[in-house]
Coordinates of C-alpha atoms and ligand atoms in Angstrom, one line a residue:
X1 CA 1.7 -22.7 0.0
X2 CA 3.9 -19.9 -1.5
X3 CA 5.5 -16.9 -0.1
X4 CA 4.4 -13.7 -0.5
X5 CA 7.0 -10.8 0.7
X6 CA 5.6 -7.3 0.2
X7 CA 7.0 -3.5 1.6
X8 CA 5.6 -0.1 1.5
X9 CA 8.3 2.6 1.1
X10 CA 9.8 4.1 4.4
X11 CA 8.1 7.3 5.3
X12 CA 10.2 10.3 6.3
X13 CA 9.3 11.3 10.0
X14 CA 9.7 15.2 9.5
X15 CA 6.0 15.8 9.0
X16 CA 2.9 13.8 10.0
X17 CA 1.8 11.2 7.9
X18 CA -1.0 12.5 5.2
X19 CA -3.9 10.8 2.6
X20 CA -0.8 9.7 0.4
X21 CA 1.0 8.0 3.2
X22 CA -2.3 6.4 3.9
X23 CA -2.9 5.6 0.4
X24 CA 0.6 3.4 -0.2
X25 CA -0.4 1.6 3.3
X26 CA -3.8 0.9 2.8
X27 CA -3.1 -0.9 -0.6
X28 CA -0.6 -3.0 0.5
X29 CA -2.4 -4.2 3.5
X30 CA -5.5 -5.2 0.8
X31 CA -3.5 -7.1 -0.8
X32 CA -1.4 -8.6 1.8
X33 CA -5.3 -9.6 3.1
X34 CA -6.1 -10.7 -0.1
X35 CA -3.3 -13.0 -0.5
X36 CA -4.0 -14.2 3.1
X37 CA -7.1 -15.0 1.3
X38 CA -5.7 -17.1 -1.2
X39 CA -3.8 -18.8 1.8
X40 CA -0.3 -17.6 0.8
X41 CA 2.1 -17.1 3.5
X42 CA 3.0 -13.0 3.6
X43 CA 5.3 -11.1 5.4
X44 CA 3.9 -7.3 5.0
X45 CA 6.8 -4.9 6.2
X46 CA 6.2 -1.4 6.9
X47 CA 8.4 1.4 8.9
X48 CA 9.8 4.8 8.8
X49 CA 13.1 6.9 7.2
X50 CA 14.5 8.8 10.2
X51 CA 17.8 9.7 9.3
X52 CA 18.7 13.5 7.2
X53 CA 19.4 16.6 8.3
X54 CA 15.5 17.0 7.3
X55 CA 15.0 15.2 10.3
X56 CA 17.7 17.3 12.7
X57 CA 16.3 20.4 11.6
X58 CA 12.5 19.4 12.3
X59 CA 14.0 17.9 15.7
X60 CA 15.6 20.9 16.1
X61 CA 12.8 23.2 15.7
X62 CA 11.5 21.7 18.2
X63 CA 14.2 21.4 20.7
X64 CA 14.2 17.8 20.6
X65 CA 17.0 15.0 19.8
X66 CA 16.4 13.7 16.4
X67 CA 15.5 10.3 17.9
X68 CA 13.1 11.9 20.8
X69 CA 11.7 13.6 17.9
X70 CA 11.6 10.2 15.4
X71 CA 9.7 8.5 18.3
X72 CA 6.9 10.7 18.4
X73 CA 6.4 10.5 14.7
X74 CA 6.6 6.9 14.7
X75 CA 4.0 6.7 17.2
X76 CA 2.1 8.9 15.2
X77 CA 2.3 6.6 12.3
X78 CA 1.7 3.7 14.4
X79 CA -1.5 5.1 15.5
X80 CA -2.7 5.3 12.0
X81 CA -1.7 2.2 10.9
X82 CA -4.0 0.8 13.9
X83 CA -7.1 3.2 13.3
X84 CA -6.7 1.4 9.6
X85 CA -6.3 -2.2 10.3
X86 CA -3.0 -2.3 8.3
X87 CA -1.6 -5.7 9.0
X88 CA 2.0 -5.1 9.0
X89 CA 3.9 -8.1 10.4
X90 CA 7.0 -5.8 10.8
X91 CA 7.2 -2.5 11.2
X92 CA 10.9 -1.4 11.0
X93 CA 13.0 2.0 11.8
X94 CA 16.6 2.9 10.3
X95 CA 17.4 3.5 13.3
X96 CA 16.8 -0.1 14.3
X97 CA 20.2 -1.4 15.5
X98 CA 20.1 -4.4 13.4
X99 CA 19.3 -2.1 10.2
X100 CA 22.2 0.2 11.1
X101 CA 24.5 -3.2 11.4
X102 CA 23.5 -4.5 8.1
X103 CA 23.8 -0.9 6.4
X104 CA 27.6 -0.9 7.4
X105 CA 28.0 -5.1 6.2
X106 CA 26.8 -4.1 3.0
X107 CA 29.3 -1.4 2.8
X108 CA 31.9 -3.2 4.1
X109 CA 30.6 -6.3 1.3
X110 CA 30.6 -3.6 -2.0
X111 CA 34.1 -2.1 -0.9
X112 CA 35.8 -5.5 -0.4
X113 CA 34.1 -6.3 -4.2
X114 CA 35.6 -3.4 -5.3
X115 CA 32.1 -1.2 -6.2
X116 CA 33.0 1.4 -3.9
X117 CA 35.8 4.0 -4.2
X118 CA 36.8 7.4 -2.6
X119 CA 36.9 10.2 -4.8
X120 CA 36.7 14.1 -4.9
X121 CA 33.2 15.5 -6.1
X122 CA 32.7 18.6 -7.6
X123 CA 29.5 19.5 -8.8
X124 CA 26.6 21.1 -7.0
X125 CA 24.2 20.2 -3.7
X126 CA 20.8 20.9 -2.8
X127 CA 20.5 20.9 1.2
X128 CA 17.1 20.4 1.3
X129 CA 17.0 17.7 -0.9
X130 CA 20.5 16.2 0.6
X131 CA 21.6 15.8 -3.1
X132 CA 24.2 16.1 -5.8
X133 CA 23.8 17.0 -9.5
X134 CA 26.2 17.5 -12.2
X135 CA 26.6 20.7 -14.4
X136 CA 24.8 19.4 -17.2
X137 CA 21.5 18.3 -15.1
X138 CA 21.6 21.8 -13.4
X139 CA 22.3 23.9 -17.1
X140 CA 18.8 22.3 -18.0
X141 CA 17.0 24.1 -14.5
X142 CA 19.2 27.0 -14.8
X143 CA 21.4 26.6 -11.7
X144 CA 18.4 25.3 -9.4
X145 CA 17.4 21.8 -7.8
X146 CA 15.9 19.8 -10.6
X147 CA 13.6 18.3 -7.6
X148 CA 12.5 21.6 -5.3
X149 CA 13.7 24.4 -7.9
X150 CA 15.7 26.1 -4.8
X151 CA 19.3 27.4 -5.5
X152 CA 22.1 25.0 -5.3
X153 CA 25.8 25.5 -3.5
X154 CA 28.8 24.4 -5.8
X155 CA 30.9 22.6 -3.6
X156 CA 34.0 20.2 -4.3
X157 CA 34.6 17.8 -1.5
X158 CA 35.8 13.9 -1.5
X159 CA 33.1 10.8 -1.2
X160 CA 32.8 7.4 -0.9
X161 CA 30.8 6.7 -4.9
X162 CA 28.9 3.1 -5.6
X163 CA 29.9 1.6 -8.8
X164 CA 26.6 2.4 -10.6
X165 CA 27.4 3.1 -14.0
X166 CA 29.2 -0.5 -13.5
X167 CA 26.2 -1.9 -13.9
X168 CA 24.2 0.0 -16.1
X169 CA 24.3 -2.2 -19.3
X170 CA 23.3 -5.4 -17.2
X171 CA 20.4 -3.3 -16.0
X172 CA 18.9 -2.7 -19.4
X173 CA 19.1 -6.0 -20.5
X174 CA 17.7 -7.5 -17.0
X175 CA 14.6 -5.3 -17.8
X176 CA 14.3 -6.2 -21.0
X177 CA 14.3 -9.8 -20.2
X178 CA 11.7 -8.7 -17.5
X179 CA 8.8 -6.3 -18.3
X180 CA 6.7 -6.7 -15.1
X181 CA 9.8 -6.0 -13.0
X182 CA 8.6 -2.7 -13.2
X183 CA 5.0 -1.9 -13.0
X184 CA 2.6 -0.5 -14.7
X185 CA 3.5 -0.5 -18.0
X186 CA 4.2 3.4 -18.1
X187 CA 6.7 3.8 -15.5
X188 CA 8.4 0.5 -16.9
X189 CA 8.5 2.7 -19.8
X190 CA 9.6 5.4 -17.9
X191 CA 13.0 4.0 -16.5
X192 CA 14.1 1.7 -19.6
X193 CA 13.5 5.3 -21.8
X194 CA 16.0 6.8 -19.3
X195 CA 18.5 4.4 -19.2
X196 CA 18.5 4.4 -23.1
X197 CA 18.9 8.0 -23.1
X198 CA 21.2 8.7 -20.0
X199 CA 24.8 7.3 -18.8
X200 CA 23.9 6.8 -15.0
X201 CA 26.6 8.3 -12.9
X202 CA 28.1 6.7 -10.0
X203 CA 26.2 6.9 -6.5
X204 CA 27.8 9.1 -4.0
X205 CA 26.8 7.2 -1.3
X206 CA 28.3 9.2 2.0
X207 CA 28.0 12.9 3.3
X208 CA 30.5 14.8 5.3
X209 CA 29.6 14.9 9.4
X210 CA 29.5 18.9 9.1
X211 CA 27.3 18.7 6.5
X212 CA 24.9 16.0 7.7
X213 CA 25.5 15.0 11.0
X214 CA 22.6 12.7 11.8
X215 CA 22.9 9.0 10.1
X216 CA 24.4 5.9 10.0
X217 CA 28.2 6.4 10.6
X218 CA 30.0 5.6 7.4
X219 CA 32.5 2.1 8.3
X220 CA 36.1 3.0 8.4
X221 CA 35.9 6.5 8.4
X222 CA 33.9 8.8 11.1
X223 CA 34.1 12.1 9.2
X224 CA 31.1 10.6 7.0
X225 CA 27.7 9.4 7.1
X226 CA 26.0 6.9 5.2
X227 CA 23.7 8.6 2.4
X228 CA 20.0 8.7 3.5
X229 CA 18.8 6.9 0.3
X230 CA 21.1 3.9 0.6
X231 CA 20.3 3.4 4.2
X232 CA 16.7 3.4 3.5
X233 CA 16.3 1.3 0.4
X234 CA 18.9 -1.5 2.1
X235 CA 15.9 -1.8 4.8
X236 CA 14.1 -4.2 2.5
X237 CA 17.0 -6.7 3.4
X238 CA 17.6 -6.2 6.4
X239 CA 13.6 -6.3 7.7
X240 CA 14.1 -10.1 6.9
X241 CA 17.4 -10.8 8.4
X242 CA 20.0 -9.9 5.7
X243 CA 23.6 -11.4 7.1
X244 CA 22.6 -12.0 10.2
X245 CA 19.4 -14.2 10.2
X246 CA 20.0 -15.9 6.8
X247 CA 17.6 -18.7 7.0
X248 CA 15.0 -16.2 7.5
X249 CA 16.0 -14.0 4.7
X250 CA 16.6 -16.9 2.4
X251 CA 12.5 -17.6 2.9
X252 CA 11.1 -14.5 1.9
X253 CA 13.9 -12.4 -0.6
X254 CA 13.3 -11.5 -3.2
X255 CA 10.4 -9.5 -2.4
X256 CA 7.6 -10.1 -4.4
X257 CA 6.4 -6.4 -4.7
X258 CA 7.5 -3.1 -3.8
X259 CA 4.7 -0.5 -3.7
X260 CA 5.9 2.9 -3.9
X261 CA 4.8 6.8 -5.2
X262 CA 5.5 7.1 -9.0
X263 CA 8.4 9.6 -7.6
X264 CA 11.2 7.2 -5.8
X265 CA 11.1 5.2 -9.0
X266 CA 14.4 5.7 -9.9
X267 CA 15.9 4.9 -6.4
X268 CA 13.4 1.7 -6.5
X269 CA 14.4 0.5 -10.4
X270 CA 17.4 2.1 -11.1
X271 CA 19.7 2.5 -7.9
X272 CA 18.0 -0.4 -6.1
X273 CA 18.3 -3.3 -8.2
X274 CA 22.0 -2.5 -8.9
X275 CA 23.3 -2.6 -5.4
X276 CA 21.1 -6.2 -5.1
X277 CA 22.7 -7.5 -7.9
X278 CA 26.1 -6.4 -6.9
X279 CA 25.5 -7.9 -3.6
X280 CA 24.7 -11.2 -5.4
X281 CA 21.2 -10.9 -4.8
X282 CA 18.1 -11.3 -7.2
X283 CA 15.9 -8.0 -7.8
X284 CA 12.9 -7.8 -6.2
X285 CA 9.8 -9.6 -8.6
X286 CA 8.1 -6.7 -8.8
X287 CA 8.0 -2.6 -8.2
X288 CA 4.8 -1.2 -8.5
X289 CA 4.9 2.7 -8.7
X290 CA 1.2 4.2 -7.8
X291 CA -0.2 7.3 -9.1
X292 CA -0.6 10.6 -6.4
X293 CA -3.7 12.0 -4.5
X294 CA -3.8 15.5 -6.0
X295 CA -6.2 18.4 -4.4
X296 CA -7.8 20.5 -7.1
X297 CA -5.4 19.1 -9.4
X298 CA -2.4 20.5 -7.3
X299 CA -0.4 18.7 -5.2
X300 CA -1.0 18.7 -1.4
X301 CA 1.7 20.9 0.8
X302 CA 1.9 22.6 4.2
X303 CA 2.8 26.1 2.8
X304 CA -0.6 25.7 0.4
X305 CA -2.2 24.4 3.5
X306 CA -3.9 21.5 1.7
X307 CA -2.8 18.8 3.1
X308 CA -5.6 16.2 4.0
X309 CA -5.5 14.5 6.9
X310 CA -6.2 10.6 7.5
X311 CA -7.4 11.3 11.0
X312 CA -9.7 13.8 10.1
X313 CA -11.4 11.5 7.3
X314 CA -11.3 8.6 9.8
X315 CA -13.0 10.2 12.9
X316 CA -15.8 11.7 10.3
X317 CA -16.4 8.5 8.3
X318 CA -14.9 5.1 9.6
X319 CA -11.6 4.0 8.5
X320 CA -13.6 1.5 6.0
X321 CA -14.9 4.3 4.7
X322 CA -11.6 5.6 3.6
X323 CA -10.2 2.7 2.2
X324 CA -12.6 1.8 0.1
X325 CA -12.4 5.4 -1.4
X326 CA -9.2 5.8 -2.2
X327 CA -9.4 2.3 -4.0
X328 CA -12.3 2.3 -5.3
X329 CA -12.1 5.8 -7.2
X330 CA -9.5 5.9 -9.3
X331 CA -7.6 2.9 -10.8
X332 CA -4.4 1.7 -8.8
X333 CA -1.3 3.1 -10.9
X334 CA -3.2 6.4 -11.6
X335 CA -3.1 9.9 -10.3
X336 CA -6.2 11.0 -8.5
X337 CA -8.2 14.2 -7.3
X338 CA -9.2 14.0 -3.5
X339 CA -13.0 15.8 -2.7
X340 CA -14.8 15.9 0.3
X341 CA -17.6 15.8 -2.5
X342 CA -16.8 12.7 -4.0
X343 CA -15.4 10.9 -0.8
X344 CA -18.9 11.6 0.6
X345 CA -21.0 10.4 -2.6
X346 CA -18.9 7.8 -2.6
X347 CA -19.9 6.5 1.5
X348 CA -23.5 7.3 0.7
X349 CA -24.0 5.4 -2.5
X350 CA -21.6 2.3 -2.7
X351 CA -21.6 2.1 1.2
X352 CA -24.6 3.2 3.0
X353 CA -27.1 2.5 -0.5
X354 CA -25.8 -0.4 -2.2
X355 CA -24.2 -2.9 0.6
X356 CA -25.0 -1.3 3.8
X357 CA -28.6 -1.5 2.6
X358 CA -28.6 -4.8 1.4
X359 CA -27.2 -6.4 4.8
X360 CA -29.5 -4.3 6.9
X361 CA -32.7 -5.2 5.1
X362 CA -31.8 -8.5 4.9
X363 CA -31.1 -9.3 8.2
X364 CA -34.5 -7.6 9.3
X365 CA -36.4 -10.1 7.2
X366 CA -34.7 -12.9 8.9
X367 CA -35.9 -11.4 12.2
X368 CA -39.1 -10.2 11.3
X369 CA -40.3 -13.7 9.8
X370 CA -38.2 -16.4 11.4
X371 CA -36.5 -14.6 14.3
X372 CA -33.1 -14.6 12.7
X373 CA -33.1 -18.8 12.3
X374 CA -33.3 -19.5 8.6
X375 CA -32.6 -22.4 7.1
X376 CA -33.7 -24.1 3.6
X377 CA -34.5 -27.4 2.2
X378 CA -33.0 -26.3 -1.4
X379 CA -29.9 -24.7 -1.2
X380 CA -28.5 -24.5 -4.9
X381 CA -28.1 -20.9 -5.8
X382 CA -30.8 -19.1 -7.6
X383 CA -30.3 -19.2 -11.4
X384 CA -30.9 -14.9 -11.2
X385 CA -27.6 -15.5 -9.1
X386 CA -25.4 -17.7 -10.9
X387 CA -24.1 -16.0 -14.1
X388 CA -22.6 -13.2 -11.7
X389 CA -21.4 -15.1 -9.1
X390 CA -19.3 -17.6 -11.7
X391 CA -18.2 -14.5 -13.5
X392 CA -17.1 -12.9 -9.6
X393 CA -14.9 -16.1 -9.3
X394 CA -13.3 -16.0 -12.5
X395 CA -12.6 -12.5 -12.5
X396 CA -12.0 -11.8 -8.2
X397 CA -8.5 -13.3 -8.2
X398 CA -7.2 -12.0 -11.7
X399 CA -8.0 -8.6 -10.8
X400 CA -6.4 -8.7 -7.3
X401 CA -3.3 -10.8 -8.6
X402 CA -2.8 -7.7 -11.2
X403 CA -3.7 -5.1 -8.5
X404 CA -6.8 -4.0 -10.3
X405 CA -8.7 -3.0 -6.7
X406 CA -11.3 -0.7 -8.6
X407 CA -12.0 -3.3 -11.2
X408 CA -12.4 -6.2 -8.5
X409 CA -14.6 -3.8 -6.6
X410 CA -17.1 -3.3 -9.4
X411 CA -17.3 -6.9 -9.8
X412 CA -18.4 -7.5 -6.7
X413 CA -20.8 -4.2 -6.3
X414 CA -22.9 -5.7 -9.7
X415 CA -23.6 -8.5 -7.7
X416 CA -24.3 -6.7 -4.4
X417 CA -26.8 -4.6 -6.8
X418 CA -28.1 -7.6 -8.3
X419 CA -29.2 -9.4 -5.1
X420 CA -30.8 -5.6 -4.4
X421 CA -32.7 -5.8 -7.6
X422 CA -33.8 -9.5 -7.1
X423 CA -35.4 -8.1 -3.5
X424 CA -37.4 -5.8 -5.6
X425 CA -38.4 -8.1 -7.7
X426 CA -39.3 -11.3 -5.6
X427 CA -41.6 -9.3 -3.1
X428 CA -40.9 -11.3 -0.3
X429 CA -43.3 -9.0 1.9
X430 CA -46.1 -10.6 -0.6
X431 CA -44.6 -14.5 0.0
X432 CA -45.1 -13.7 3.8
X433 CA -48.7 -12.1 3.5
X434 CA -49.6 -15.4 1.3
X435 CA -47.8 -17.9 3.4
X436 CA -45.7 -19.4 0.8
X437 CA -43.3 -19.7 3.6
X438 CA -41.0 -22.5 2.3
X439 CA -39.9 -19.9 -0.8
X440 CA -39.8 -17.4 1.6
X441 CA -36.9 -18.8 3.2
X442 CA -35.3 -20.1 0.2
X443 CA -35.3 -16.5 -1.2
X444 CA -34.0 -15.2 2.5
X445 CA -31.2 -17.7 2.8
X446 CA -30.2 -17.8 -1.0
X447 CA -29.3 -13.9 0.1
X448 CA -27.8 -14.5 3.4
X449 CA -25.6 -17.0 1.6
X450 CA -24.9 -14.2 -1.1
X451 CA -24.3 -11.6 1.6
X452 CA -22.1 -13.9 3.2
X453 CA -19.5 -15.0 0.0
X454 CA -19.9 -10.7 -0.8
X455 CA -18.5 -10.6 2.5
X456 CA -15.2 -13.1 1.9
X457 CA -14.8 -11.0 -1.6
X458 CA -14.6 -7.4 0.4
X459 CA -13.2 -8.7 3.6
X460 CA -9.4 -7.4 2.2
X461 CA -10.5 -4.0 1.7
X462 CA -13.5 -3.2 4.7
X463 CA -11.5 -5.0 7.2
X464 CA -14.2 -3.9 9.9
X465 CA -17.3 -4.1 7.8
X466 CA -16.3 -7.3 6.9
X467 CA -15.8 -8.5 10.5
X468 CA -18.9 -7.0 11.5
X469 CA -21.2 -8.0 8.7
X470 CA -20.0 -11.9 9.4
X471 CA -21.1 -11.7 13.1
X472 CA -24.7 -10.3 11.9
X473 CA -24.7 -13.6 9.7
X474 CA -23.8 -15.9 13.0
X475 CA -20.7 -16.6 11.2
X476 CA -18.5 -15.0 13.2
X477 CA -15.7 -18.6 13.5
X478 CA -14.8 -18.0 9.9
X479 CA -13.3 -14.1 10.8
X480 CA -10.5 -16.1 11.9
X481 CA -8.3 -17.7 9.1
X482 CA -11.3 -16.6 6.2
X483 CA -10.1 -17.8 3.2
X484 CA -11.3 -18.2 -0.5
X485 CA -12.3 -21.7 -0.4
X486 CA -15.3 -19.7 1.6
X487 CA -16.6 -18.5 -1.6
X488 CA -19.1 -21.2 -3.0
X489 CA -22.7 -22.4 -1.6
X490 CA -21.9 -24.5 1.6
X491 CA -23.6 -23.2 4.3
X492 CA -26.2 -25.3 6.0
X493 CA -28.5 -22.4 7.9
X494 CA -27.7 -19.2 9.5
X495 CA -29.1 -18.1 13.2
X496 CA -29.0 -14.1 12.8
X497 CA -28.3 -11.2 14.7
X498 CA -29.2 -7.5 13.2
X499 CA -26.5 -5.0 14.3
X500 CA -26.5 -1.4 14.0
X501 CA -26.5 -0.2 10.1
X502 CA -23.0 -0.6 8.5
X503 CA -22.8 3.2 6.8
X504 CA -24.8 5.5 8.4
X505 CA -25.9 7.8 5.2
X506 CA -24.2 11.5 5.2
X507 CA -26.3 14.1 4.8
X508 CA -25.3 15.3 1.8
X509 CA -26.1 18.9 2.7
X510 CA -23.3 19.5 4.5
X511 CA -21.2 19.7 1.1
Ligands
LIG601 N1 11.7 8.1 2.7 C1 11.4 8.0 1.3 C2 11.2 6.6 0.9 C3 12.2 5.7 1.2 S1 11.8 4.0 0.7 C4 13.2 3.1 1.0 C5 10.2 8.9 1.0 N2 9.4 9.2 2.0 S2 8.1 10.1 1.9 O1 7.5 10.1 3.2 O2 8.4 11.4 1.3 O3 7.1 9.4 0.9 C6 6.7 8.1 1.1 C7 5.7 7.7 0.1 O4 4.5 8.5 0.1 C8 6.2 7.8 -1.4 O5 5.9 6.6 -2.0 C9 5.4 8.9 -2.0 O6 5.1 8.6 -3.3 C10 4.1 8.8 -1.2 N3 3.3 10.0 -1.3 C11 3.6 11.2 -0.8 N4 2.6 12.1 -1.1 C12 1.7 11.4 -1.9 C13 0.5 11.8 -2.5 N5 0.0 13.0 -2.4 N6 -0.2 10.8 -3.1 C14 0.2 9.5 -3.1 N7 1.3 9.1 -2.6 C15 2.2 10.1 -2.1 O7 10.0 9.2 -0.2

């Protein structure tokens, strides 16, 4: 059995989680399901980023501590994460007192090494950003922040730096000796272009108490915090015990994959691997950067009032519903353009025609002409089935395994369409008029057995459908521990039960 140790990025708690939260979650947790499927052992950790003066302010505004505040955030993440189904086995807060504790070890580790140092900056800060740049980044965006274009304050103050330009050179080469350390291919791409073209500066890693007051106290010296960026990327250590539970952490690091938004990449490939290896430790396998859930081609914000919001889309349509979109649409990696339009076209044609069709007529056969017991004396699949279903389990895994959701899905909707087709064109309603009752069942349970492995295939991404759909079949003692071995010609008969339909269709007139 191998490990398999994945993490979402830590989501800032000054605003309410939206689509592109949900997006980063909802990914990981398919494939944390599908590698559950493949019977790998996964730790899934997700959690929130609550320190910043972002986070004061926000508290602030509403006359609230910052940690009263970060609680009712969290909550509100939490929630989400339920409505969804996201597995998480760990959901972790850098506020969490063992986070804070190995936050100030590793400080304490990198200063005794040597790869931290006190020094005097000079340069210019962005507040709202809570970040430095040098003269020469700042020429290029004429005196503004190269991330939110708002003015900067020159200031020249002293901070604790990390030793990053240390390390640059052994960066480069460790990508080059790994190209799927960074994925996909054009962010990979992205970073090694900048490190060829850039001399990374050192990491200032602390802020002054006046001008951040709300973090991780900086160890040996209370004027300072710890920077918000080097709190929150150490929490994919200590979410499995790093220093203080080493037996634990020794199982699952390195992490097999990061997910994260195509804009922390450099924190994730540049900054991130450098403090691991300076700490001794190996680089996480795998960063994947995804692509961003744009509205009308712009991208979502409060002052444009765009913003769409999970809960919403979930009370309207079913958190299934939702999931399968935003994996279904556009190819993991990718940016892409959220529509009510398409989201609904989406429901009514992959979900409520193609599948939710297929399980509901199905099922009302197997009532209507053998009260839901069907059984057969030949139970080799039909030759009309076998081409796709060898091709679904050759491709299935591939596809996962190189987080290719959309590809996967279409895999498995041309067999769902094929078993629609091969309805149409076996006319069981004429078997039944002219008793030829033996091929009747042959054709209803050669179905019920294809409905059953289409079920193991989408079980990762319709978490509820899937559960659901499995009862209907009488199979409801594989929901727990399903696993691909479920996925060839076994069973021996099915007693059914017809539920409500899966996907009720939208009426598209409401557009
Ligand atoms: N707190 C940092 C991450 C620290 S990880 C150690 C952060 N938080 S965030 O809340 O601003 O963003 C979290 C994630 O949401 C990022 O991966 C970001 O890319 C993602 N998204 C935010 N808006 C998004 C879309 N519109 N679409 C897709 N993902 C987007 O950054």
């Amino acid at each position: 059995m191998s490990k398999f140790y994945l993490t979402t990025p830590l989501y800032y708690v000054n605003a309410s989680p939206h689509i592109g939260h949900a997006y980063t979650n909802i990914a990981a947790d398919t494939l944390a399901r599908f590698k559950r499927l493949k019977k790998d052992e996964v730790f899934f950790l997700t959690g929130t980023d609550e320190h910043g003066e972002k986070v004061r302010e926000a508290a602030q505004a509403k006359g609230k501590s910052p940690k009263e505040f970060a609680d009712e955030v969290v909550a509100n993440f939490q929630k989400l994460w339920k409505m969804l189904d996201i597995s998480y086995d760990f959901f972790i807060r850098t506020t969490d007192e063992l986070h804070k504790k190995v936050v100030k070890k590793v400080i304490e580790i990198l200063w005794d090494k040597g790869d931290i140092y006190k020094s005097t900056y000079k340069g210019f800060y962005c507040i709202p950003c809570e970040s430095f740049f040098s003269e020469t980044q700042v020429k290029e965006t004429e005196g503004r922040c190269p991330e939110c274009k708002r003015p900067l304050e020159e200031i020249k103050e002293d901070n604790y730096f990390f030793k990053l330009s240390k390390y640059q050179e052994w960066l480069k080469s460790y990508l080059k000796d790994n190209p799927g350390a960074v994925k996909p291919s054009i962010r990979y791409n992205e970073v090694v272009g900048f490190l060829e073209a850039n001399s990374l500066n050192d990491l200032c890693i602390s802020r002054p108490k006046h001008r951040v007051s709300w973090g991780i106290e900086f160890p040996g010296d209370s004027n300072y915090v710890v920077y918000v960026w080097f709190d929150a990327l150490l929490n994919y250590i200590s979410g499995v015990g790093f220093y203080y539970q080493e037996e634990n952490f020794r199982k699952w690091w390195p992490a097999d994959c990061h997910f994260i938004g195509k804009d922390i990449l450099r924190q994730h490939a540049i900054f991130w691997p450098i403090i691991l290896h300076a700490l001794d430790l190996s680089p996480p396998n795998t960063v994947f950067a995804h692509g961003w859930w744009l509205v009308e081609q712009e991208k979502m914000s409060k002052s444009k009032g765009n913003i769409v919001n999970p809960f919403d889309c979930i009370e309207e349509f079913g958190s299934d519903a939702l999931r399968y979109f935003l994996l279904r649409e556009i190819p993991f990696g990718l940016d892409g353009n959220f529509s009510r339009e398409k989201f609904i076209k989406r429901i009514n044609s992959d979900l409520a025609n193609d599948l939710g069709n297929l399980v509901f007529r199905v099922l009302n056969m197997s009532e209507k002409y053998f009260g839901g017991k069907v059984s057969s004396l030949k139970r080799e699949p039909p030759l009309e089935f076998k081409p796709l279903l060898d091709d679904l389990s050759k491709s299935y895994v591939p596809f996962m395994d190189s987080l290719e959701f959309s590809s996967a899905l279409e895999r498995v909707w041309s067999f769902i369409n094929l078993m629609n087709k091969f309805i149409e064109d076996k006319k069981p309603w004429i078997m039944w008029r002219e008793r030829r009752i033996e091929e009747l069942k042959y054709f209803l349970f050669s179905l019920l057995e294809g409905i059953r492995i289409v079920t193991v295939y989408v079980s990762p991404f319709l978490p509820k459908a899937g559960a659901d759909i499995l009862s209907q079949l009488g199979q409801s003692s594989l929901k727990e521990n399903l696993t691909l071995d479920e996925v060839c010609w076994k069973t021996e008969g099915f007693i059914t039960q017809k539920g409500s339909p899966l996907f009720p269709r939208i009426d598209e007139s409401i557009l």
